[in-house]
Short mmCIF file of C-alpha atoms and ligand atoms in Angstrom, two decimals:
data_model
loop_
_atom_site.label_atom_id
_atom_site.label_comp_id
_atom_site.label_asym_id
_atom_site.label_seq_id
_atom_site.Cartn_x
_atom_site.Cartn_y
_atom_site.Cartn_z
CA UNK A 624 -38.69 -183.24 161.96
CA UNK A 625 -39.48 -182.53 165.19
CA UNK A 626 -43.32 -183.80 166.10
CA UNK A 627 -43.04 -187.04 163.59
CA UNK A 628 -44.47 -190.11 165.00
CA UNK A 629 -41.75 -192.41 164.14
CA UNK A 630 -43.92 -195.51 165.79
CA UNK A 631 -43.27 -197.25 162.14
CA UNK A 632 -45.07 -200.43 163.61
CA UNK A 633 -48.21 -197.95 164.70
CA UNK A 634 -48.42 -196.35 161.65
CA UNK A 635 -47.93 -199.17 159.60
CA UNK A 636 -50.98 -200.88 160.74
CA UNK A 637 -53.10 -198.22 160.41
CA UNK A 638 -52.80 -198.70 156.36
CA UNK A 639 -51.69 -201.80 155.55
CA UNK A 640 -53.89 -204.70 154.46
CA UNK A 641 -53.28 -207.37 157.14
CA UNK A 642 -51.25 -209.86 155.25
CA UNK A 643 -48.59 -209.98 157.51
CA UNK A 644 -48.16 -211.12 161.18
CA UNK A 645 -44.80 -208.88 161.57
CA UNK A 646 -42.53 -208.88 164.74
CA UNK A 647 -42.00 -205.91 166.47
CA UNK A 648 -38.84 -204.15 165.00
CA UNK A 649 -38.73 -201.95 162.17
CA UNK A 650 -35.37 -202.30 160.27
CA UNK A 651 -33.18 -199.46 159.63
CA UNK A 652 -30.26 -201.09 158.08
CA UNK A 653 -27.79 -204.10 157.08
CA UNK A 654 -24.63 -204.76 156.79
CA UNK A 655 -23.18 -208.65 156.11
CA UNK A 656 -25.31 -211.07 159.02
CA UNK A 657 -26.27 -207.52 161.03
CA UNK A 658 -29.37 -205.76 160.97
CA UNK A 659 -30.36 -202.81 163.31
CA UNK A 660 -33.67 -201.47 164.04
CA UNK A 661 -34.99 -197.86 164.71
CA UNK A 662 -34.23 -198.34 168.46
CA UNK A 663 -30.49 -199.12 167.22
CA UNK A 664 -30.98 -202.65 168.77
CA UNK A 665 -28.88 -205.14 166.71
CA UNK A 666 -29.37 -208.53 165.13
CA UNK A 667 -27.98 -211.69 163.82
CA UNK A 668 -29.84 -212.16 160.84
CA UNK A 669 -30.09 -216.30 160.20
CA UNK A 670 -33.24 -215.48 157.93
CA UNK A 671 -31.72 -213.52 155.50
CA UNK A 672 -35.05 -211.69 153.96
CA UNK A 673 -36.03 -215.60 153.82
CA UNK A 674 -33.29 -216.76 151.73
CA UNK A 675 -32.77 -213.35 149.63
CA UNK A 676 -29.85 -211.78 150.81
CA UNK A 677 -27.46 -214.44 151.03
CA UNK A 678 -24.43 -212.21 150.41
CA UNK A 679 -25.47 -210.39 153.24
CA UNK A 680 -27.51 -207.00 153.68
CA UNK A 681 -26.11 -204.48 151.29
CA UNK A 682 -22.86 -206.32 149.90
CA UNK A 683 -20.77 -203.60 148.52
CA UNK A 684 -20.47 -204.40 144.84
CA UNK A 685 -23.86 -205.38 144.69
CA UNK A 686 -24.70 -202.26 146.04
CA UNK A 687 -22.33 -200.65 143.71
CA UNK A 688 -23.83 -202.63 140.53
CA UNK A 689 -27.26 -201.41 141.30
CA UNK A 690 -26.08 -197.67 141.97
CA UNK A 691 -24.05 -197.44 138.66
CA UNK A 692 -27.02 -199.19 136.54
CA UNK A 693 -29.22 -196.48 138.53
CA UNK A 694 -27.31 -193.70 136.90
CA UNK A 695 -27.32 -195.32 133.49
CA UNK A 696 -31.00 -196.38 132.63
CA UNK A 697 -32.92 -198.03 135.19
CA UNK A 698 -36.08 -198.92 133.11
CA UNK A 699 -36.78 -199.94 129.21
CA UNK A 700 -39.37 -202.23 129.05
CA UNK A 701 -38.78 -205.46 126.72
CA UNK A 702 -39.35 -203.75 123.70
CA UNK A 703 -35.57 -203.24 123.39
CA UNK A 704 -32.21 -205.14 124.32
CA UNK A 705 -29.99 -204.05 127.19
CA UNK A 706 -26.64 -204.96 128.53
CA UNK A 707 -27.25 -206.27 132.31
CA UNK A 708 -30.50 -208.28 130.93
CA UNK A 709 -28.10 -210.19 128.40
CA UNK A 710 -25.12 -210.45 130.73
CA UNK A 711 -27.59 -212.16 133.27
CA UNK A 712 -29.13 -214.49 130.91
CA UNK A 713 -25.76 -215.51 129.31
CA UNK A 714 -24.26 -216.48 132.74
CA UNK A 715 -27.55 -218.83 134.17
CA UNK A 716 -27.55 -220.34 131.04
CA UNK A 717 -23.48 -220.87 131.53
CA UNK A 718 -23.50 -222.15 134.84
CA UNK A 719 -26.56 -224.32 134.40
CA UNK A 720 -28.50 -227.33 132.38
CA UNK A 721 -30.28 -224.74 130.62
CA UNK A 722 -29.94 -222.91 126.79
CA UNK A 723 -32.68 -220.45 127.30
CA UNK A 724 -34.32 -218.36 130.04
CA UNK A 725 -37.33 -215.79 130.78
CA UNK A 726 -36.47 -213.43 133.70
CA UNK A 727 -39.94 -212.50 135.54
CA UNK A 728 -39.39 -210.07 138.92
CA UNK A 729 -40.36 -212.89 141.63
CA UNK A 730 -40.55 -216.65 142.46
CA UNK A 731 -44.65 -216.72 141.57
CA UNK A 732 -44.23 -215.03 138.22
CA UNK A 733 -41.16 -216.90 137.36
CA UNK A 734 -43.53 -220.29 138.37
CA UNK A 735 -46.32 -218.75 136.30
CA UNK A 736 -44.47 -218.67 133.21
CA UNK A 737 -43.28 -222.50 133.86
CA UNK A 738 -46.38 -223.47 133.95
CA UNK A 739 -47.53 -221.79 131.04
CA UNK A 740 -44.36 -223.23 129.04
CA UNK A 741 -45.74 -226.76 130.38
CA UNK A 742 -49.21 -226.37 128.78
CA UNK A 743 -47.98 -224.60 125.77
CA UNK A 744 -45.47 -226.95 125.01
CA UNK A 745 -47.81 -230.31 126.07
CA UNK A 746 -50.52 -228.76 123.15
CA UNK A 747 -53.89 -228.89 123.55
CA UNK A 748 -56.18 -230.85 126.56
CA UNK A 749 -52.79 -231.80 128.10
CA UNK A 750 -52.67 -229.01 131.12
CA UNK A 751 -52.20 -231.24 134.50
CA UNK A 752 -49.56 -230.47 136.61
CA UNK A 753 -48.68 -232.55 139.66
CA UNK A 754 -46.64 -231.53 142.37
CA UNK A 755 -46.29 -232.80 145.97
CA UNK A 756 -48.16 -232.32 149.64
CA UNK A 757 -46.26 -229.73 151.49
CA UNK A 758 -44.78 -227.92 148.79
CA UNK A 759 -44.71 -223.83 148.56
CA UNK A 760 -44.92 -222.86 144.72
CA UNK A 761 -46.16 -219.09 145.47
CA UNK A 762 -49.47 -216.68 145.97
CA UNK A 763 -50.63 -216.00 142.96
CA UNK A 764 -53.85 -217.90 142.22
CA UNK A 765 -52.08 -220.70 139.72
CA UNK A 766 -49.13 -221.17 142.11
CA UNK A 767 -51.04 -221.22 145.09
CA UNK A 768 -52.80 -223.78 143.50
CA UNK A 769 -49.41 -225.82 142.86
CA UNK A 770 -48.93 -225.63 146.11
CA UNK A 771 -49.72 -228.50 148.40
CA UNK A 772 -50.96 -226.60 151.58
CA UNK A 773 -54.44 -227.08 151.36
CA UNK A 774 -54.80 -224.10 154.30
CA UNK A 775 -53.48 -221.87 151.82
CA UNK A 776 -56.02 -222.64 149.50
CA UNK A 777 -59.30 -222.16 151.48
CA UNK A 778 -61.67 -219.19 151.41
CA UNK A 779 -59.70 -218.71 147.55
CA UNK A 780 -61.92 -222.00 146.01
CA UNK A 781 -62.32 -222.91 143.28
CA UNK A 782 -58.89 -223.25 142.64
CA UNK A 783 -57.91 -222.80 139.21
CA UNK A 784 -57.82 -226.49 137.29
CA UNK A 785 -54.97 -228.67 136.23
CA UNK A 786 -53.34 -228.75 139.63
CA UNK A 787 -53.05 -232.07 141.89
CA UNK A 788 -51.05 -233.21 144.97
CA UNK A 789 -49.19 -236.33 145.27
CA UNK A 790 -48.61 -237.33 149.04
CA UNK A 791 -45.13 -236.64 149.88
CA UNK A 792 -42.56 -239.21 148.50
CA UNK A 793 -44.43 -242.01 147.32
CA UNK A 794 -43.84 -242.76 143.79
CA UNK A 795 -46.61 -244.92 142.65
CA UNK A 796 -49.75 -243.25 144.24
CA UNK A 797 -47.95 -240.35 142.02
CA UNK A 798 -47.52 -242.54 138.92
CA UNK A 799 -51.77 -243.92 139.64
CA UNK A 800 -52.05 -239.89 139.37
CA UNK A 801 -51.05 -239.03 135.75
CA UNK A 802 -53.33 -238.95 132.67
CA UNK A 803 -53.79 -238.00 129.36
CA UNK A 804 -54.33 -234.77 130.60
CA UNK A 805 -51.15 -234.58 133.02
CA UNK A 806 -48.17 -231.91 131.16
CA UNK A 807 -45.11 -231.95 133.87
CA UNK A 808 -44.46 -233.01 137.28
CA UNK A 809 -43.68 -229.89 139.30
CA UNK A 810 -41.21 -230.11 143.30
CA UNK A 811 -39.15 -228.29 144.87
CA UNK A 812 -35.47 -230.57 145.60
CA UNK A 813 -35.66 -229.62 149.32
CA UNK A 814 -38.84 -228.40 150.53
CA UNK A 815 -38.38 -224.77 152.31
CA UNK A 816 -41.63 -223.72 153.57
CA UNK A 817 -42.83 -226.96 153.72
CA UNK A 818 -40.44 -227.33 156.82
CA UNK A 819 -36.38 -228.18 155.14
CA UNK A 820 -37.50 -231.49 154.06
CA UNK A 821 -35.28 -233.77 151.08
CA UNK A 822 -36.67 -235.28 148.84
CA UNK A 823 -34.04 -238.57 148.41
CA UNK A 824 -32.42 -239.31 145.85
CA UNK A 825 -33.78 -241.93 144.50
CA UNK A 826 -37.46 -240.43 144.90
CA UNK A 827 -36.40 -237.67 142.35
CA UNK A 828 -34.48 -240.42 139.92
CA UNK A 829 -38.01 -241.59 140.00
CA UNK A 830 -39.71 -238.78 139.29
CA UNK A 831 -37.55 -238.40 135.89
CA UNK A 832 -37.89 -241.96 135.12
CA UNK A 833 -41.72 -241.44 135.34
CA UNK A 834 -41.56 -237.85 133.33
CA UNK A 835 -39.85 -239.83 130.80
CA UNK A 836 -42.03 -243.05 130.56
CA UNK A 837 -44.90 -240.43 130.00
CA UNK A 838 -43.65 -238.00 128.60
CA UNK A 839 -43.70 -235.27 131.12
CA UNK A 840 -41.82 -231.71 131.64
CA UNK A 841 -39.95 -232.38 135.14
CA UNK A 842 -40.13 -228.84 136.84
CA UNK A 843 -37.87 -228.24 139.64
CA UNK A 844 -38.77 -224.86 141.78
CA UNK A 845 -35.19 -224.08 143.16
CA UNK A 846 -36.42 -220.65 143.88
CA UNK A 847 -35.42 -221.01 147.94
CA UNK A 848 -32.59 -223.64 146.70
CA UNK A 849 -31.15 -221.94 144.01
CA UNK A 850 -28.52 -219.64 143.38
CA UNK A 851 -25.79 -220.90 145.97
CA UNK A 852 -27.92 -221.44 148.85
CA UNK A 853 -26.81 -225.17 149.05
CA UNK A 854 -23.64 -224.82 148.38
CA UNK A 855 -23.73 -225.18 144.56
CA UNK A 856 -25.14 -222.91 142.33
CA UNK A 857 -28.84 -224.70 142.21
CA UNK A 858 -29.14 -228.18 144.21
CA UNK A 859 -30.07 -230.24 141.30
CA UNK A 860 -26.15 -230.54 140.36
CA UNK A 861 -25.95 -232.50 143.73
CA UNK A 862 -28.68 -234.93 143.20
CA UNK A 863 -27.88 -236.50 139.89
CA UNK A 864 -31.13 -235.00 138.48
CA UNK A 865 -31.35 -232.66 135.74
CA UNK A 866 -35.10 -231.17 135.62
CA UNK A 867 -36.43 -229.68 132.30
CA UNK A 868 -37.56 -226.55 133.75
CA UNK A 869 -35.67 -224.68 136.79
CA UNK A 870 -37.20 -221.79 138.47
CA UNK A 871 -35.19 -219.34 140.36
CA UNK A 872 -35.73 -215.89 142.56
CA UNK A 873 -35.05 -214.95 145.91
CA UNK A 874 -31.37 -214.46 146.29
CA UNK A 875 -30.86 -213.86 142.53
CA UNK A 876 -30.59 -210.03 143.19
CA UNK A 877 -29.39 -210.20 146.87
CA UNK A 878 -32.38 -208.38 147.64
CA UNK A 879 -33.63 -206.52 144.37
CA UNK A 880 -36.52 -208.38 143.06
CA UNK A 881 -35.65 -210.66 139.77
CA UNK A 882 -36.50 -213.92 139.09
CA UNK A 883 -36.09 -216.47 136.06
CA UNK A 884 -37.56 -219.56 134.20
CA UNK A 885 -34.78 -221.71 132.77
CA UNK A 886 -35.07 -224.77 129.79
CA UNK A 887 -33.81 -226.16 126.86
CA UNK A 888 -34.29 -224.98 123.30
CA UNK A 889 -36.53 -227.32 122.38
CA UNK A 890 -38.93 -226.51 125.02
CA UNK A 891 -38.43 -222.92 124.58
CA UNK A 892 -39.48 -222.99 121.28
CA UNK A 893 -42.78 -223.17 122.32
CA UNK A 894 -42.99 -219.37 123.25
CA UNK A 895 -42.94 -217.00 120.82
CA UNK A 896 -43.86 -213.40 120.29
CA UNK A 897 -46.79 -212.80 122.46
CA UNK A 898 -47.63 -215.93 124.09
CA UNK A 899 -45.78 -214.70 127.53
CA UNK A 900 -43.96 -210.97 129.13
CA UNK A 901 -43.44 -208.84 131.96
CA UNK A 902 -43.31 -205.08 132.07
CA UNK A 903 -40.34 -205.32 134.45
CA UNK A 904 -39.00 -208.45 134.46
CA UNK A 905 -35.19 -208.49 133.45
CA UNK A 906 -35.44 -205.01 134.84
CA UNK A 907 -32.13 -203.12 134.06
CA UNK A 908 -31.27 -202.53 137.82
CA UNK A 909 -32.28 -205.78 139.49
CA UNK A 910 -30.46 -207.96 136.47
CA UNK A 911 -27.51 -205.91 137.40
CA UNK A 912 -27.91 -206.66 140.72
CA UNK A 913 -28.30 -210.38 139.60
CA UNK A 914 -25.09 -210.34 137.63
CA UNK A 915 -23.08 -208.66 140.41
CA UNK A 916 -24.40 -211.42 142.59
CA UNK A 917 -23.79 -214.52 140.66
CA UNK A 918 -20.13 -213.54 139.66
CA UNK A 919 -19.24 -213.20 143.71
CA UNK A 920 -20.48 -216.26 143.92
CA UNK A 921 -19.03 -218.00 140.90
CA UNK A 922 -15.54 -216.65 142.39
CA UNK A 923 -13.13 -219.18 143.49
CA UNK A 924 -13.73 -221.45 146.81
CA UNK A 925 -17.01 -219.27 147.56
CA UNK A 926 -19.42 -222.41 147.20
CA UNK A 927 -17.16 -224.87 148.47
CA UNK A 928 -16.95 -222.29 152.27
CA UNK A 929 -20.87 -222.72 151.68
CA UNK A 930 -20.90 -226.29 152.03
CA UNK A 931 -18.09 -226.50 154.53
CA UNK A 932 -20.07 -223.75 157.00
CA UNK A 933 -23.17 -225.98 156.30
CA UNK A 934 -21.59 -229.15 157.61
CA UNK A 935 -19.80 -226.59 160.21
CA UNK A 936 -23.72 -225.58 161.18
CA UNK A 937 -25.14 -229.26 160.89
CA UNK A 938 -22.42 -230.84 163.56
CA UNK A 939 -23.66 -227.60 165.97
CA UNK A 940 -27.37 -228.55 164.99
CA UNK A 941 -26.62 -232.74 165.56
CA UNK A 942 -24.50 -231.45 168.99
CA UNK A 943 -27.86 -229.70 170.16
CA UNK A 944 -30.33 -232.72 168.93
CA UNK A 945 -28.08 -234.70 171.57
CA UNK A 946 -28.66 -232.89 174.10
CA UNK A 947 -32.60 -231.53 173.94
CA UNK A 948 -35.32 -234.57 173.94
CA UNK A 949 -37.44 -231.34 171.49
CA UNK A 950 -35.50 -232.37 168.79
CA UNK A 951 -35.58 -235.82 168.75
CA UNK A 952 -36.27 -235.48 165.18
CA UNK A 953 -32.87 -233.97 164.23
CA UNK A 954 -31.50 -231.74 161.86
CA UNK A 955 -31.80 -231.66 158.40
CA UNK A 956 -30.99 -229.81 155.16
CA UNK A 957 -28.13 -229.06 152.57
CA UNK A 958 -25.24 -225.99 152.89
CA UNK A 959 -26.97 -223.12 154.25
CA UNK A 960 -30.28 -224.09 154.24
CA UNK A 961 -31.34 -226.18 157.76
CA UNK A 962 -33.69 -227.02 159.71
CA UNK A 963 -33.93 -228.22 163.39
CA UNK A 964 -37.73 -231.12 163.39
CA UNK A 965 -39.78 -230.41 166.40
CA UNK A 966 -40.84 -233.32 168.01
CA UNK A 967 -44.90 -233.54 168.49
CA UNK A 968 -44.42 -231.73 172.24
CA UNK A 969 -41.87 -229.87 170.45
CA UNK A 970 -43.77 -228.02 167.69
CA UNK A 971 -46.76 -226.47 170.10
CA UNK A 972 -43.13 -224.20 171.35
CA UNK A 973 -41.95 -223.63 167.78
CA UNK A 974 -43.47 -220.57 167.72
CA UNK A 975 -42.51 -219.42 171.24
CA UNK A 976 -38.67 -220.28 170.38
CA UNK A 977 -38.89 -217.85 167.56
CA UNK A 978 -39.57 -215.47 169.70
CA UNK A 979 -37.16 -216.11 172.29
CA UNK A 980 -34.60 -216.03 169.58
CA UNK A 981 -35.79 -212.60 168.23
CA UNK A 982 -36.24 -211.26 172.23
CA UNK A 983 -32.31 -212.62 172.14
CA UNK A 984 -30.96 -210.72 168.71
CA UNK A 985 -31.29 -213.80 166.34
CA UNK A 986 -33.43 -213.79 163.64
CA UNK A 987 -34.82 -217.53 162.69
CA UNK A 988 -38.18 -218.41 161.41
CA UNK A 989 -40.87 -222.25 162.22
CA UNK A 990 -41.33 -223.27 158.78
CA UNK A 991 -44.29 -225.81 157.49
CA UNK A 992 -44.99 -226.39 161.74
CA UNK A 993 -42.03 -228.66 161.71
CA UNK A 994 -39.08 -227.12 161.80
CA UNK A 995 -36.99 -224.05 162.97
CA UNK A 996 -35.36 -222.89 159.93
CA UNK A 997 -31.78 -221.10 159.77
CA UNK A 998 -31.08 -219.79 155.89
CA UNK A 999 -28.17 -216.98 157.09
CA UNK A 1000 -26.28 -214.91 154.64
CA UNK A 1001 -24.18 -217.56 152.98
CA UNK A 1002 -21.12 -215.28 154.31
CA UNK A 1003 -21.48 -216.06 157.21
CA UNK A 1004 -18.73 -216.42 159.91
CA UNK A 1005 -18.16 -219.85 162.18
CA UNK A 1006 -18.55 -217.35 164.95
CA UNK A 1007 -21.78 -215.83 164.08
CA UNK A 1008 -22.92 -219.63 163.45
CA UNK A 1009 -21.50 -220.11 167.05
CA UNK A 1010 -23.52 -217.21 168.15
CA UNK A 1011 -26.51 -218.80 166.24
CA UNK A 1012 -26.01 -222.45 168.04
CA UNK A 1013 -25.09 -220.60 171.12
CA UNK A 1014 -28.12 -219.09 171.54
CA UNK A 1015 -30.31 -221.78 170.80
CA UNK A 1016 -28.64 -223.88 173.34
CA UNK A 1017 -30.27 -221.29 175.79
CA UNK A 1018 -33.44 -220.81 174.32
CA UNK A 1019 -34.06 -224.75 173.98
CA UNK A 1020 -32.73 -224.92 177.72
CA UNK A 1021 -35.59 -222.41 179.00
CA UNK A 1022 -38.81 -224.15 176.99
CA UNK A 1023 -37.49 -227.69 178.11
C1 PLP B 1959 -40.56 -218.07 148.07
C2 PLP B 1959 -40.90 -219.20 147.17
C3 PLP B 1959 -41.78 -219.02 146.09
C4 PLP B 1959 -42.49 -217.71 145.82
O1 PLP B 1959 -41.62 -216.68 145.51
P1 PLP B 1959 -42.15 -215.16 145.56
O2 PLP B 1959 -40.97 -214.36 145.11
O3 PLP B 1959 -42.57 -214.87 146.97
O4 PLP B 1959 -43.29 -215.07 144.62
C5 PLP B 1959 -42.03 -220.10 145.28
N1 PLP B 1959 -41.45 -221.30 145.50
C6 PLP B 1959 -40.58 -221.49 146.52
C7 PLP B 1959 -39.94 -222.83 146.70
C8 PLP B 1959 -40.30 -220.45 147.41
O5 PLP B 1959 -39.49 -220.67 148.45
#
């Protein structure tokens, strides 16, 4: 149409709500690590819709899941049974700890309904729910409460009760922390937002000893872990600790929005009829989407390429902590989900490198003001990674 103002970015503003500090490109279209913009410039996507599409923009049998469900019935409501719903809840229950799941359509809702199962489950005047500084649980009101950022939480006060914040890997202020009120212990195995940062082993053995001693629900969020993004199907199978509630989200639907609480039977039977639902959630088209996704990545020596092209990325990342005094604090992570630590000097640029990365073609994000964060497609190629370390190299060169 000739006369359209197709200044997306201009037009954009002029109705949105201001939630969003957005960089200037509006996105046209994906395919694998590539994105293009309405200018037909081109990037390498390391972001991945933060940790969403991580079998790449518009994989073609997800794409051809969601297309074919489309035609079928796209919409019920859970008033009635359908076939991608049970297919998806049958294979995270397969492939996981868990007997019994609620899908929800994102990572908040999906947090929500854990921490209703907590307080439902604990009974009555047993609601608390402790979870650690730095954490990222979500934006609703509850699970911005759960999360340990108290910047997120001002101008929003008073906070909805039950939530509290142990400081960041030290067991016994945590254990001084519980009451008889406490119901679960709530942490994400790696932090995302909070800036890529591992819990240890041995901190999350003793977060399970403690749930045990007093009888607590251990909830793990794995909703930016989850579904492959380490390099096994959630990261709790490589830390020798088995929560009692796993969330999951993000790249559940490579990109359609779907998300799920999983648990035991036991716990589960707490819910019944009418204690918890969702309009969409378990949506026909996004579980499709969900099933298509997990089956790629169930598929033989997929995972295992995950975890080799995260050691692949780590030696680049170490190679480039050697060489810049910015990153004395080195690299960290597990598979595809790293992060290069800012030093103090360091972090005032984390911002600026961003942008010298995006000015460059490379998409990367500064997560919790610690860390540049790379969470690519999980296909991608050692040369695209190359590409990725490459152009850091120059990036870190020009802000030294
Ligand atoms: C993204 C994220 C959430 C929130 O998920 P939404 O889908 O944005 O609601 C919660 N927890 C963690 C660990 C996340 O990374």
């Amino acid at each position: 149409m000739s006369g359209e103002n197709t200044n997306w970015a201009e037009r954009s503003n002029a109705v949105f709500i201001g939630t969003y500090a957005r960089y200037p490109a509006a996105m046209v279209k994906g395919e694998g690590c590539k994105l293009t913009d309405a200018e037909g410039r081109e990037y390498l996507d390391c972001l991945a819709g933060i940790a969403v599409c991580s079998l790449g923009h518009c994989h073609p049998v997800v794409t051809e899941a969601i297309c074919k469900q489309a035609h079928e019935l796209v919409h019920v409501s859970n008033l009635y049974y359908t076939q991608p719903q049970t297919e998806l809840g049958e294979l995270l229950t397969a492939h996981s700890f868990a007997d019994r799941i609620f899908l929800a359509n994102s990572g908040a809702e999906a947090n929500e309904a854990a921490f209703k199962l907590a307080r439902i489950c604990a009974g009555p005047e047993r609601y608390g729910i402790i979870s650690l500084a730095g954490s990222f649980h979500g934006r609703t009101l509850a699970t911005v409460a759960a999360t340990g950022q108290p910047k997120l939480h001002e101008g929003f006060e008073p906070m909805p009760e039950g939530f509290s914040h142990a400081p960041f890997g030290n067991l016994n202020v945590l254990e001084a922390m519980i009451t008889d009120q406490t119901c679960a212990i709530l942490c994400e195995p790696l932090q995302g937002e909070g800036g890529v940062r591992p819990l240890d082993v041995e901190y999350l053995q003793g977060l399970q000893d403690l749930c045990r001693k007093h009888d607590l629900l251990l909830i793990f969020d794995e909703i930016q872990t989850g579904i492959g993004r380490t390099g096994t199907l959630f990261a709790y199978e490589q830390l020798g600790v088995v929560p009692d509630i796993m969330t999951v989200a993000k790249a559940l639907g490579n990109g359609l929005p779907v998300g799920a609480m999983l648990t035991r039977k036991e716990i589960a039977a707490a819910f019944v009829p009418g204690t918890h639902g969702s309009t969409f959630g378990g949506n026909p088209v996004a579980a499709a989407a969900g099933v298509a996704t997990i089956k790629i990545m169930l598929e033989d020596g997929f995972l295992p390429e995950v975890r080799a092209k995260g050691e692949y990325l780590q030696a680049g990342l170490e190679g480039l902590v050697a060489r810049f005094p910015a990153l004395a604090e080195g690299a960290r992570g597990m598979g595809l989900i790293r992060g290069l630590v800012l030093t103090e000097k360091g972090v005032a640029q984390g911002g600026d490198m961003v942008n010298k990365m995006f000015a460059r073609g490379v998409l990367i994000n500064f997560a919790g003001n610690a860390a540049l964060r790379f969470l690519p497609p999980l296909i991608i190629s050692r040369e695209e990674i190359d590409q990725l370390l490459a152009a850091l190299a120059e990036v870190l060169a020009e802000c030294e």
